[in-house]
PDB file of C-alpha atoms in Angstrom:
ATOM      1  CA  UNK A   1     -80.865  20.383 -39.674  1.00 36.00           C
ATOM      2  CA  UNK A   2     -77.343  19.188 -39.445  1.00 39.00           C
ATOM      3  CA  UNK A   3     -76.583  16.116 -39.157  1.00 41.00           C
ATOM      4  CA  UNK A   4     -73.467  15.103 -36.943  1.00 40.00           C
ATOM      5  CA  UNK A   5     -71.854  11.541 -37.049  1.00 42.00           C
ATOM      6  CA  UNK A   6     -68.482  10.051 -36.395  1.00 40.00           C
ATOM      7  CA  UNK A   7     -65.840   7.136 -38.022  1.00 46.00           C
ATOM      8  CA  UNK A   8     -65.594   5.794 -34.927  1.00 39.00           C
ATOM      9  CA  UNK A   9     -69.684   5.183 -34.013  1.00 34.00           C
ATOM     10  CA  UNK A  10     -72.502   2.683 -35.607  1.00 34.00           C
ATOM     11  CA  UNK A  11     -75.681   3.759 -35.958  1.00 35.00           C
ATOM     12  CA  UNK A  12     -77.636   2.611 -32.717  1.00 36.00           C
ATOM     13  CA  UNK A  13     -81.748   1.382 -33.467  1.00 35.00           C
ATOM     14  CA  UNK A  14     -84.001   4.407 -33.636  1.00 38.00           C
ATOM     15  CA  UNK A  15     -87.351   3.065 -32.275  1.00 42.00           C
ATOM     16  CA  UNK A  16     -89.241   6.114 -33.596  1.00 46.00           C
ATOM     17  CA  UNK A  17     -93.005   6.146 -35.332  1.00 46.00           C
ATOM     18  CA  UNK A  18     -91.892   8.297 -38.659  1.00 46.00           C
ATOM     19  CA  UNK A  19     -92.485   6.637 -41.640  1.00 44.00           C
ATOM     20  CA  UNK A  20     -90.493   4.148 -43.519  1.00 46.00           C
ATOM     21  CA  UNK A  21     -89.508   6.766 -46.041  1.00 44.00           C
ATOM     22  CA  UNK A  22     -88.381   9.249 -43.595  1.00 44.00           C
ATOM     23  CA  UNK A  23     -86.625   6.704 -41.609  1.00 42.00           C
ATOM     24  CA  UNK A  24     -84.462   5.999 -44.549  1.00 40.00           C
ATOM     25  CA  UNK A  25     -83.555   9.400 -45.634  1.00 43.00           C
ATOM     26  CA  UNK A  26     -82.811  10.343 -42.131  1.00 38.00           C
ATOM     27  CA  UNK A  27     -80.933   7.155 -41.683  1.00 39.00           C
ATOM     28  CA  UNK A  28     -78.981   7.784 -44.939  1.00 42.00           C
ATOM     29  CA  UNK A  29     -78.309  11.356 -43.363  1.00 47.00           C
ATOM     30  CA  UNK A  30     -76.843   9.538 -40.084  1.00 48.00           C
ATOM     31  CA  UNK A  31     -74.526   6.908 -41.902  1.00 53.00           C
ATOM     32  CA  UNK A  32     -71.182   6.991 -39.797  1.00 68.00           C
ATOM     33  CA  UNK A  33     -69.273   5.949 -42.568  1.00 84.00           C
ATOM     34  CA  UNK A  34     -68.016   7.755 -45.696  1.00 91.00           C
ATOM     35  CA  UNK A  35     -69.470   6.405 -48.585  1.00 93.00           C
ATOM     36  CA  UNK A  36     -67.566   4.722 -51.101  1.00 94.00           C
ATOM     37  CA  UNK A  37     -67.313   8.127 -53.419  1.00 95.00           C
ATOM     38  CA  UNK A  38     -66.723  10.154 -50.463  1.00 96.00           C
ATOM     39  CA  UNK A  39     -63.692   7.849 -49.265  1.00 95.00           C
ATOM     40  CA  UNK A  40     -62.349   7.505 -52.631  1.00 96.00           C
ATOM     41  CA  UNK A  41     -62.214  11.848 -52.864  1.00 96.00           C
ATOM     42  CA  UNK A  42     -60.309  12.236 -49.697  1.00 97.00           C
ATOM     43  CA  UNK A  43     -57.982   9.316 -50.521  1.00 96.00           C
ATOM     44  CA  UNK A  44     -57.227  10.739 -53.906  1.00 95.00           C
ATOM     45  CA  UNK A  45     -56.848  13.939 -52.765  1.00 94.00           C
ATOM     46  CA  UNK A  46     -53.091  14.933 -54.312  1.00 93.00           C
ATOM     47  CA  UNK A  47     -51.832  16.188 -50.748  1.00 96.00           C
ATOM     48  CA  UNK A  48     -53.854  13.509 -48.629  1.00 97.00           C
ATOM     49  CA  UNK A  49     -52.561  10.736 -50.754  1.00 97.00           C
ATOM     50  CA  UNK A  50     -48.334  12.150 -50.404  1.00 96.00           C
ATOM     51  CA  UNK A  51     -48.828  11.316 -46.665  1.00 97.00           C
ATOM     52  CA  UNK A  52     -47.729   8.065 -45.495  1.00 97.00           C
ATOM     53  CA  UNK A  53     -50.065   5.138 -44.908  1.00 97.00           C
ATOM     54  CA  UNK A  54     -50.214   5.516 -40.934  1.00 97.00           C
ATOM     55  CA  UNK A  55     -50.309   8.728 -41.091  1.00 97.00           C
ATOM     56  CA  UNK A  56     -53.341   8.634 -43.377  1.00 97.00           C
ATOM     57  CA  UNK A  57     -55.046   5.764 -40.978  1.00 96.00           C
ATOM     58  CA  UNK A  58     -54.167   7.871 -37.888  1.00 97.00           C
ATOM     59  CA  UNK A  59     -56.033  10.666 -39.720  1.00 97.00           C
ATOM     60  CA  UNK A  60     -58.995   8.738 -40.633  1.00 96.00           C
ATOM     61  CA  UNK A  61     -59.277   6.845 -37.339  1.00 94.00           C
ATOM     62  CA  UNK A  62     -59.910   9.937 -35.074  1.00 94.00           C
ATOM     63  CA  UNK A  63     -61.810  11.741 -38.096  1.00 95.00           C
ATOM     64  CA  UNK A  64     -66.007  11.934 -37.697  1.00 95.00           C
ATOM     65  CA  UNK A  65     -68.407  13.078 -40.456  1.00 96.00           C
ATOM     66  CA  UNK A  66     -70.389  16.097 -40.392  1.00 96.00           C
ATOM     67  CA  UNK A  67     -73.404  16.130 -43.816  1.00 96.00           C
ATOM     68  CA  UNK A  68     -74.982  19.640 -44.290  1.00 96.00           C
ATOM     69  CA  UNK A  69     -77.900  20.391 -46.996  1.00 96.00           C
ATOM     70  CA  UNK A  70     -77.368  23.064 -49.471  1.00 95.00           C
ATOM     71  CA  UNK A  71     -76.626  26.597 -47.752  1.00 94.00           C
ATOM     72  CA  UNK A  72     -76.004  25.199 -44.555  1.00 96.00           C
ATOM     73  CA  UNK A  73     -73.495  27.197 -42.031  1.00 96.00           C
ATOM     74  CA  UNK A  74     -70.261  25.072 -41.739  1.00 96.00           C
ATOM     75  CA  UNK A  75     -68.329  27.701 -39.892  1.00 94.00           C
ATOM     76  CA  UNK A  76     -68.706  31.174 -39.535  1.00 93.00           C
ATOM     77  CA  UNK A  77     -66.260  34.189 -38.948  1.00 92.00           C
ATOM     78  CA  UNK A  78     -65.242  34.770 -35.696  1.00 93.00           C
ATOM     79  CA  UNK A  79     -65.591  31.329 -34.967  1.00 93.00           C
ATOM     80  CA  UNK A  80     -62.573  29.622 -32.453  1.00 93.00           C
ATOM     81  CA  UNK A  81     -61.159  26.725 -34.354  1.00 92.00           C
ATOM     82  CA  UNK A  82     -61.656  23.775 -33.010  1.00 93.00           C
ATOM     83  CA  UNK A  83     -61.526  22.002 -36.102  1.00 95.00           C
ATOM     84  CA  UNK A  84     -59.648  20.616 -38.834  1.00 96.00           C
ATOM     85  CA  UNK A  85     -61.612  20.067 -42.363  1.00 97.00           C
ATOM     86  CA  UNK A  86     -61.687  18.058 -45.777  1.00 97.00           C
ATOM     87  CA  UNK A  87     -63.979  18.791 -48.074  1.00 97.00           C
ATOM     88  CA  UNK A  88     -65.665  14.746 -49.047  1.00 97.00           C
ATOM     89  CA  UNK A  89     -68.997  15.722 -51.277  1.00 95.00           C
ATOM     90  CA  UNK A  90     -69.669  18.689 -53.051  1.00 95.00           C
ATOM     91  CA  UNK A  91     -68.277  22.065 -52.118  1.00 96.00           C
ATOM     92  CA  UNK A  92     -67.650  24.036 -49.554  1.00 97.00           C
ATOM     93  CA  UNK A  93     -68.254  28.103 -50.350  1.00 96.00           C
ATOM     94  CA  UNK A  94     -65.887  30.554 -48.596  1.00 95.00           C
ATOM     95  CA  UNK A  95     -67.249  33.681 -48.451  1.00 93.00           C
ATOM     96  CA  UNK A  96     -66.889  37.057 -46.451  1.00 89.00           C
ATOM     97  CA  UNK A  97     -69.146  39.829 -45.793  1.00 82.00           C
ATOM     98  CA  UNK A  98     -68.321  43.502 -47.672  1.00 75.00           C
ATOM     99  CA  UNK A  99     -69.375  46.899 -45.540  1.00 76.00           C
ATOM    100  CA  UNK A 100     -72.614  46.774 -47.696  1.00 78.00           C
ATOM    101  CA  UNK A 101     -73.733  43.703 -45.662  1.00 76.00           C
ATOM    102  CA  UNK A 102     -73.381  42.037 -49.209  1.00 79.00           C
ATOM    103  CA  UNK A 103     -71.598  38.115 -49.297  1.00 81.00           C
ATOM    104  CA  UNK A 104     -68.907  37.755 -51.483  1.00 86.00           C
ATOM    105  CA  UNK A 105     -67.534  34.469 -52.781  1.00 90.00           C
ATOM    106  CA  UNK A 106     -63.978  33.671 -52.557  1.00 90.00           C
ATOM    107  CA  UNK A 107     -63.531  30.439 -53.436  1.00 92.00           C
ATOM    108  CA  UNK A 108     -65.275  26.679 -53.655  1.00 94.00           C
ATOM    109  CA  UNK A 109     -63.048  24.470 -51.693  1.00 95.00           C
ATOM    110  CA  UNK A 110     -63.339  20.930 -53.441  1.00 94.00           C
ATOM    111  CA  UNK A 111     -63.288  17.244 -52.992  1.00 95.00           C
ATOM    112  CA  UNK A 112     -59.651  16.227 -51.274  1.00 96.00           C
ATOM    113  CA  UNK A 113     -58.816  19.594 -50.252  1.00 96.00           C
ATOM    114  CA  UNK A 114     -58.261  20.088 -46.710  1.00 96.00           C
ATOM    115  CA  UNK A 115     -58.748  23.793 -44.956  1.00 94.00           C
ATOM    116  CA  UNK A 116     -59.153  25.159 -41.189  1.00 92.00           C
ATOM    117  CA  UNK A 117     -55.599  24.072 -40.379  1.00 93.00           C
ATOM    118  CA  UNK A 118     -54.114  27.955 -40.215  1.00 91.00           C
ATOM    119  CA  UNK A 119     -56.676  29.235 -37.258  1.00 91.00           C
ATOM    120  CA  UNK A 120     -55.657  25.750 -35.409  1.00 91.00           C
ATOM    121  CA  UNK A 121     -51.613  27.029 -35.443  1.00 90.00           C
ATOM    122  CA  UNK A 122     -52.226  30.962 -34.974  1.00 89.00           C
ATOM    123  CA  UNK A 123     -54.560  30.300 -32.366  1.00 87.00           C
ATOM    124  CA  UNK A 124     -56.713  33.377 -34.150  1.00 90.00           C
ATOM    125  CA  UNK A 125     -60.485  32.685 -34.812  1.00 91.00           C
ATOM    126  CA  UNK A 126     -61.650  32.044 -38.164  1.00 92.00           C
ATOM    127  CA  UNK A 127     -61.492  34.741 -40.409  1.00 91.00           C
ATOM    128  CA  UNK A 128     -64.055  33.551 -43.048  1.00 93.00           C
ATOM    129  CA  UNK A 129     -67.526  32.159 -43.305  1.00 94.00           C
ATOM    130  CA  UNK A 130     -68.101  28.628 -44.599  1.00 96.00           C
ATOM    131  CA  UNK A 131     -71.063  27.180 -46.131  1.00 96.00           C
ATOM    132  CA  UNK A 132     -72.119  24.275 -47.961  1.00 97.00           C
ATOM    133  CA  UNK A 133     -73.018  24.699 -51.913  1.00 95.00           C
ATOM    134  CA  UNK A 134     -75.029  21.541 -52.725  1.00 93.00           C
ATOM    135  CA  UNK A 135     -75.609  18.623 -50.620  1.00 94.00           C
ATOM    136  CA  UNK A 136     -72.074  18.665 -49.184  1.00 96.00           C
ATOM    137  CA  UNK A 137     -70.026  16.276 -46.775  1.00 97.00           C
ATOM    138  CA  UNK A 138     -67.232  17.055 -44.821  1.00 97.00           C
ATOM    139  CA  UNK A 139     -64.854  15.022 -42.713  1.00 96.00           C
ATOM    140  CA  UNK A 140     -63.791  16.768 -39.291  1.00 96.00           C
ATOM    141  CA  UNK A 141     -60.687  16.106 -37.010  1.00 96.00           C
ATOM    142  CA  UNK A 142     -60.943  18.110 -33.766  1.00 96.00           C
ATOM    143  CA  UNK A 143     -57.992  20.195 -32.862  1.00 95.00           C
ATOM    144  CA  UNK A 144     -56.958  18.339 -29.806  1.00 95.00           C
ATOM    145  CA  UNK A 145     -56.718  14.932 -32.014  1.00 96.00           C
ATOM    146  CA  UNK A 146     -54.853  16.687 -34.652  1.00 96.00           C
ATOM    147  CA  UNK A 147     -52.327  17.736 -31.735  1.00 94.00           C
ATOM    148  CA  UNK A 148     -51.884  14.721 -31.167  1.00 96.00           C
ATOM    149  CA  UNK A 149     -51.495  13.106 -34.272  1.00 96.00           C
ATOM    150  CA  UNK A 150     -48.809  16.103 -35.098  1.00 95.00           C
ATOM    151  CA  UNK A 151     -46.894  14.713 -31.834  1.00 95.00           C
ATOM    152  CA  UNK A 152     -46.843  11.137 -33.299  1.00 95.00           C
ATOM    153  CA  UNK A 153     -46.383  11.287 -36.312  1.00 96.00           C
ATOM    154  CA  UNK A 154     -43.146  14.760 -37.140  1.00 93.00           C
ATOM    155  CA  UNK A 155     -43.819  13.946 -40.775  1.00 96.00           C
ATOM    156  CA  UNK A 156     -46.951  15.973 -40.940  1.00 96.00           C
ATOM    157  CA  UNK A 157     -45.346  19.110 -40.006  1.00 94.00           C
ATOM    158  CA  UNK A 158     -43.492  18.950 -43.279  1.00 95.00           C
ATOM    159  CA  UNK A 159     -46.420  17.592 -44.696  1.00 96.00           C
ATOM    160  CA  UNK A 160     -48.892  20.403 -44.079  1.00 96.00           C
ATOM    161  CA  UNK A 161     -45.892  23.228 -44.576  1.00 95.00           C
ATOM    162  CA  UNK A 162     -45.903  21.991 -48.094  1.00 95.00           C
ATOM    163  CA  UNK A 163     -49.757  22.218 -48.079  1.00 94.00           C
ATOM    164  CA  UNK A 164     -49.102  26.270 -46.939  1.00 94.00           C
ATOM    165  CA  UNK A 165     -46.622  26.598 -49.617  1.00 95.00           C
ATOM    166  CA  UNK A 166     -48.496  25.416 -52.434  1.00 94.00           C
ATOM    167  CA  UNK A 167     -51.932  28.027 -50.793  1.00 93.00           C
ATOM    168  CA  UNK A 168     -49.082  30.674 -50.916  1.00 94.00           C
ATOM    169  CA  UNK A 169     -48.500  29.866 -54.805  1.00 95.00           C
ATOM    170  CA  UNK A 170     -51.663  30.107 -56.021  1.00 91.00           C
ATOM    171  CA  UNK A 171     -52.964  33.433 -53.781  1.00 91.00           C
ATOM    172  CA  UNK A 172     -49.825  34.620 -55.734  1.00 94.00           C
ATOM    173  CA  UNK A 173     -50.820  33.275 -59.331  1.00 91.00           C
ATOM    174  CA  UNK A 174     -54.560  34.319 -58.459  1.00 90.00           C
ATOM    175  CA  UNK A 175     -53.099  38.120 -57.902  1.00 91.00           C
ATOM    176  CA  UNK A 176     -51.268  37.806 -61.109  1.00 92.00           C
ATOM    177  CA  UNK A 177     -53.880  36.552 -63.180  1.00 92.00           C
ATOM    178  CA  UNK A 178     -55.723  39.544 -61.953  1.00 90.00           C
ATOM    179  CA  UNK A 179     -53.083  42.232 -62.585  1.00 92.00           C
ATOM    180  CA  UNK A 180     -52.097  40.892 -65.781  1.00 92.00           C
ATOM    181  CA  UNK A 181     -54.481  39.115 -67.987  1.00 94.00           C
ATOM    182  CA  UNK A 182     -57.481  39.962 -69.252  1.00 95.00           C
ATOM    183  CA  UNK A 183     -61.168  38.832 -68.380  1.00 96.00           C
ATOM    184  CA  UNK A 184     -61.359  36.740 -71.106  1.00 96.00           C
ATOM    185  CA  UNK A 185     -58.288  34.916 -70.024  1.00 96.00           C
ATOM    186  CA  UNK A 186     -58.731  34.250 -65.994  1.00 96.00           C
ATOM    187  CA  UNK A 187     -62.269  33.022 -67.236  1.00 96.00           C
ATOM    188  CA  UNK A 188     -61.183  30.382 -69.403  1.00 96.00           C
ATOM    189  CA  UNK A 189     -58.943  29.181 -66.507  1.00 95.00           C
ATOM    190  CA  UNK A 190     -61.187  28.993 -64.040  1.00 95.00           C
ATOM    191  CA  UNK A 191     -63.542  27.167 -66.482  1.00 96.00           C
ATOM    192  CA  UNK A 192     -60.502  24.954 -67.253  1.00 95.00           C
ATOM    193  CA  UNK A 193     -59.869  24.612 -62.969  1.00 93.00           C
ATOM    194  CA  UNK A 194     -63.706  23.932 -62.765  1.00 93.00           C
ATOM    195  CA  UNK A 195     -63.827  21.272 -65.795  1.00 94.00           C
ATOM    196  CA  UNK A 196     -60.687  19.244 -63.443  1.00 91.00           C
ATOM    197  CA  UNK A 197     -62.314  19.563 -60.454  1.00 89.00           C
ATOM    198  CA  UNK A 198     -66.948  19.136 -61.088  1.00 91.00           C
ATOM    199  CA  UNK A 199     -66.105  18.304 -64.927  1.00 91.00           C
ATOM    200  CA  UNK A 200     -68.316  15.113 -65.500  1.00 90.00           C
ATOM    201  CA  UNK A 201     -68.463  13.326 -69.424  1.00 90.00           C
ATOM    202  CA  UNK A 202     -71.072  14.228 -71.452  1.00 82.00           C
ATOM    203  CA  UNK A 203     -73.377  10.569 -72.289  1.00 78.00           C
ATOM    204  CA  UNK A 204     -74.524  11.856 -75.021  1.00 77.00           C
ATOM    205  CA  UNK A 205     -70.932  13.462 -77.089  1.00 79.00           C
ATOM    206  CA  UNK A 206     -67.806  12.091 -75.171  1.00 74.00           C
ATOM    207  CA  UNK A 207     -66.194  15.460 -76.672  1.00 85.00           C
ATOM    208  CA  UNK A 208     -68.568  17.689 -74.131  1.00 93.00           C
ATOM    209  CA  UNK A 209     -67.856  18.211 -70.381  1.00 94.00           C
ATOM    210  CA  UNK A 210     -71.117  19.398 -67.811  1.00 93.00           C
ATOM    211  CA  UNK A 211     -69.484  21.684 -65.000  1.00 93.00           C
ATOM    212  CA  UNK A 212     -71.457  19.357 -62.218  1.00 90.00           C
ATOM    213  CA  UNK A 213     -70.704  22.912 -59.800  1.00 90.00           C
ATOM    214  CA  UNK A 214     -73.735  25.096 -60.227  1.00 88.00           C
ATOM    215  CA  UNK A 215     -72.299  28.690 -60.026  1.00 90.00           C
ATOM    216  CA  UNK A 216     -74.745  31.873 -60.582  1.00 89.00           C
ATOM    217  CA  UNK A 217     -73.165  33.822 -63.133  1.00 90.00           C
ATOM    218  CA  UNK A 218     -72.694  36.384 -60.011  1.00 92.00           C
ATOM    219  CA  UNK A 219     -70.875  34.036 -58.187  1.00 91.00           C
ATOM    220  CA  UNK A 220     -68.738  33.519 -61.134  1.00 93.00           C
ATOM    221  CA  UNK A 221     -67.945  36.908 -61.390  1.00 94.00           C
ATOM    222  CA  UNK A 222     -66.863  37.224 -57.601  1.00 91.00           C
ATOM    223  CA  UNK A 223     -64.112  34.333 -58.403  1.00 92.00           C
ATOM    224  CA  UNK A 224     -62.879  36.725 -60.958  1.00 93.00           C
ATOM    225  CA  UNK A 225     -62.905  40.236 -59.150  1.00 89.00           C
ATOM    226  CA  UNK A 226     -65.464  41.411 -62.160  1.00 92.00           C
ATOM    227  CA  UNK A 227     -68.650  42.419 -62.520  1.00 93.00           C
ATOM    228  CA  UNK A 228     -71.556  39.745 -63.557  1.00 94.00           C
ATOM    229  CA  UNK A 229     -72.378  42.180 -66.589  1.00 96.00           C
ATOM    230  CA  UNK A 230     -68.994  41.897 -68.033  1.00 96.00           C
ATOM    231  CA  UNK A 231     -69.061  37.995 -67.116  1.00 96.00           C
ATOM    232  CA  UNK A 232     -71.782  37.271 -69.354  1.00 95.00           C
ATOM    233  CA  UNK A 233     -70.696  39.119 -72.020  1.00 96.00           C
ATOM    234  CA  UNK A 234     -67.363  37.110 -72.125  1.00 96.00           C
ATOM    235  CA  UNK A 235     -69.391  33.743 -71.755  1.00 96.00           C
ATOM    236  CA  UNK A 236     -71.760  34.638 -74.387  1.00 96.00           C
ATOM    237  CA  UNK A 237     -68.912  35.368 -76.883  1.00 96.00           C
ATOM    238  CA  UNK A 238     -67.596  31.805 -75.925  1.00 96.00           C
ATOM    239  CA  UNK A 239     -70.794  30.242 -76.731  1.00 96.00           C
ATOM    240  CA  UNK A 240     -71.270  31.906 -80.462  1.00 96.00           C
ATOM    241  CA  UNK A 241     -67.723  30.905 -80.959  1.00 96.00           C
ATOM    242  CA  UNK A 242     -68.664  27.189 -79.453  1.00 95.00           C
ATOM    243  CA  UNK A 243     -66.486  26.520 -76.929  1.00 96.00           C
ATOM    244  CA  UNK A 244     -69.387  26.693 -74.538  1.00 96.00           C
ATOM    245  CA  UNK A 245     -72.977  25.763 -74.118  1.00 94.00           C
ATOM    246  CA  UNK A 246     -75.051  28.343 -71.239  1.00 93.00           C
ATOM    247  CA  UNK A 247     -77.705  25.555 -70.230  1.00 90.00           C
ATOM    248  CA  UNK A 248     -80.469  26.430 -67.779  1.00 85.00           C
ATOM    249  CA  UNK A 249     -78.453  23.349 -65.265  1.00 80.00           C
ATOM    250  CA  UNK A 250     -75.170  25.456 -65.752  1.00 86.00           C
ATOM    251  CA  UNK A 251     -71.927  25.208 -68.368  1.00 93.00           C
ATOM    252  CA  UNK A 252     -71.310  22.553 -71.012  1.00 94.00           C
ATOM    253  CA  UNK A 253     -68.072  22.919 -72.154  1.00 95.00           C
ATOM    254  CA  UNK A 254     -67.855  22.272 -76.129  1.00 94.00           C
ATOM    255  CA  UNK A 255     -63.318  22.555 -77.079  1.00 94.00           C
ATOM    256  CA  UNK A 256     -61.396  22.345 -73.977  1.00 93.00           C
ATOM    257  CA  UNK A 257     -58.406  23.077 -76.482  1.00 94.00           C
ATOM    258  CA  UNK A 258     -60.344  26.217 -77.041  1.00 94.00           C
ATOM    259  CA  UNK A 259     -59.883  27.151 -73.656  1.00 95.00           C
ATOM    260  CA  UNK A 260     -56.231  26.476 -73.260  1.00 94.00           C
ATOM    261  CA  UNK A 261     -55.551  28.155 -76.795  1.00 94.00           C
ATOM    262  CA  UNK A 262     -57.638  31.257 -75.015  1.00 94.00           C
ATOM    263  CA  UNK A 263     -55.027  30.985 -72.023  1.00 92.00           C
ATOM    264  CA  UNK A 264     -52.202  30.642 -74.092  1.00 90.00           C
ATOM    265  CA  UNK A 265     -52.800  33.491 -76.048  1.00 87.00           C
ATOM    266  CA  UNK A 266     -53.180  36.036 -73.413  1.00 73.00           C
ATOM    267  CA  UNK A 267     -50.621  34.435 -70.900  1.00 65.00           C
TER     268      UNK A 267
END
């Protein structure tokens, strides 16, 4: 089930039966408050962190926290927009649905980046389906409170046009990528995007980096406008040349100067 909480709320005494162990997980669920991680990822978010310090408590002070379990709805298509998003933990999967009835993935929105703000200024309803991919938190500011905070505070309507502008950029360097290079090449970037991003240290050689996002070869593919055939085939010639490691838990990357010398050539 989703669980809904708020910034502005403690968590009020229960006074049910359940067990001890349930009554922790489900308080856990329930915690009004980011956690220190989760805080940490919207604060360091490059375009949350450009905004001015009252802007940013104005922000936070109205914001509430929504925590959905892997696969969860978050918003679906068609949807009226009443709200405004960051993504806090995990990863937020925006998908839409082809004629077949088939999903298709078209991007992971991550930790720091903010979304839903377009539907709130058009006034249309949401054009894309939303779901959670892992454990995922979100923090939420409703549309009226956003209204209001754009009233108070003019900076944020440069603020967010810059956020637009830099979305325009990359839907442009995505439609290059795809018209120009090869698979080989928009692979290794979005292995090098995924390694900024979910990349965390491997303990055991300080060279390696685990891709902490779990993608389905599939879903992989869908990223790149291919086929998952032609995927693997590309990320199996990666791992005979070592740049890679395929693990049963998802990508090790081996030579991230591999990758950018794989981008560089094709570029």
């Amino acid at each position: 089930m989703l669980q809904v909480t708020t910034l502005r709320e403690g968590a009020g005494p229960r006074g049910d039966n359940e067990s001890d162990t349930k009554s922790l997980t489900r308080q856990a669920m329930d915690d009004p408050i980011l956690t220190i991680e989760e805080r940490e990822a919207i604060n360091t978010g490059r375009w949350f962190s450009s905004l001015s310090p009252s802007l940013r408590h104005d922000i936070l002070r109205c914001a509430y926290v929504k925590r959905y379990k892997d696969g969860e709805l978050i918003a679906a298509r068609g949807d009226p927009p009443e709200q405004w998003i960051a993504c806090a933990k995990g990863a937020v999967r925006v998908s839409s649905t082809a004629i077949s009835g088939k999903q298709v993935t078209l991007t992971y929105v991550e930790p720091g980046i903010w979304f839903g703000d377009v539907a709130i200024f058009d006034g249309e309803r949401r054009t894309h389906d939303a779901y959670a991919h892992g454990d995922s938190t979100i923090l939420c500011v409703a549309r009226g409170d956003l209204r209001k905070i754009l009233t108070q505070h003019t900076e944020l309507y440069e603020a967010l046009l810059r956020l637009h502008a830099r979305r325009i950029r990359q839907l442009f360097g995505l439609v290059e990528d795809l018209n120009t290079l090869p698979l080989r090449a928009r692979l290794a970037k979005q292995l090098v995007h995924l390694v900024r991003s979910y990349g965390v240290p491997s303990l055991s050689d300080g060279r390696e980096v685990r891709i902490s996002l779990q993608l389905a070869q599939e879903e992989l593919a869908q990223l790149l406008g291919a086929s998952r055939q032609r995927v693997n085939q590309e990320l199996k010639a990666m791992e005979r040349e070592e740049v890679i490691r395929i693990e049963p838990g998802g990508l090790v990357v081996r030579n991230r100067e591999a990758l950018m010398k794989i981008i560089e050539a094709d570029s």
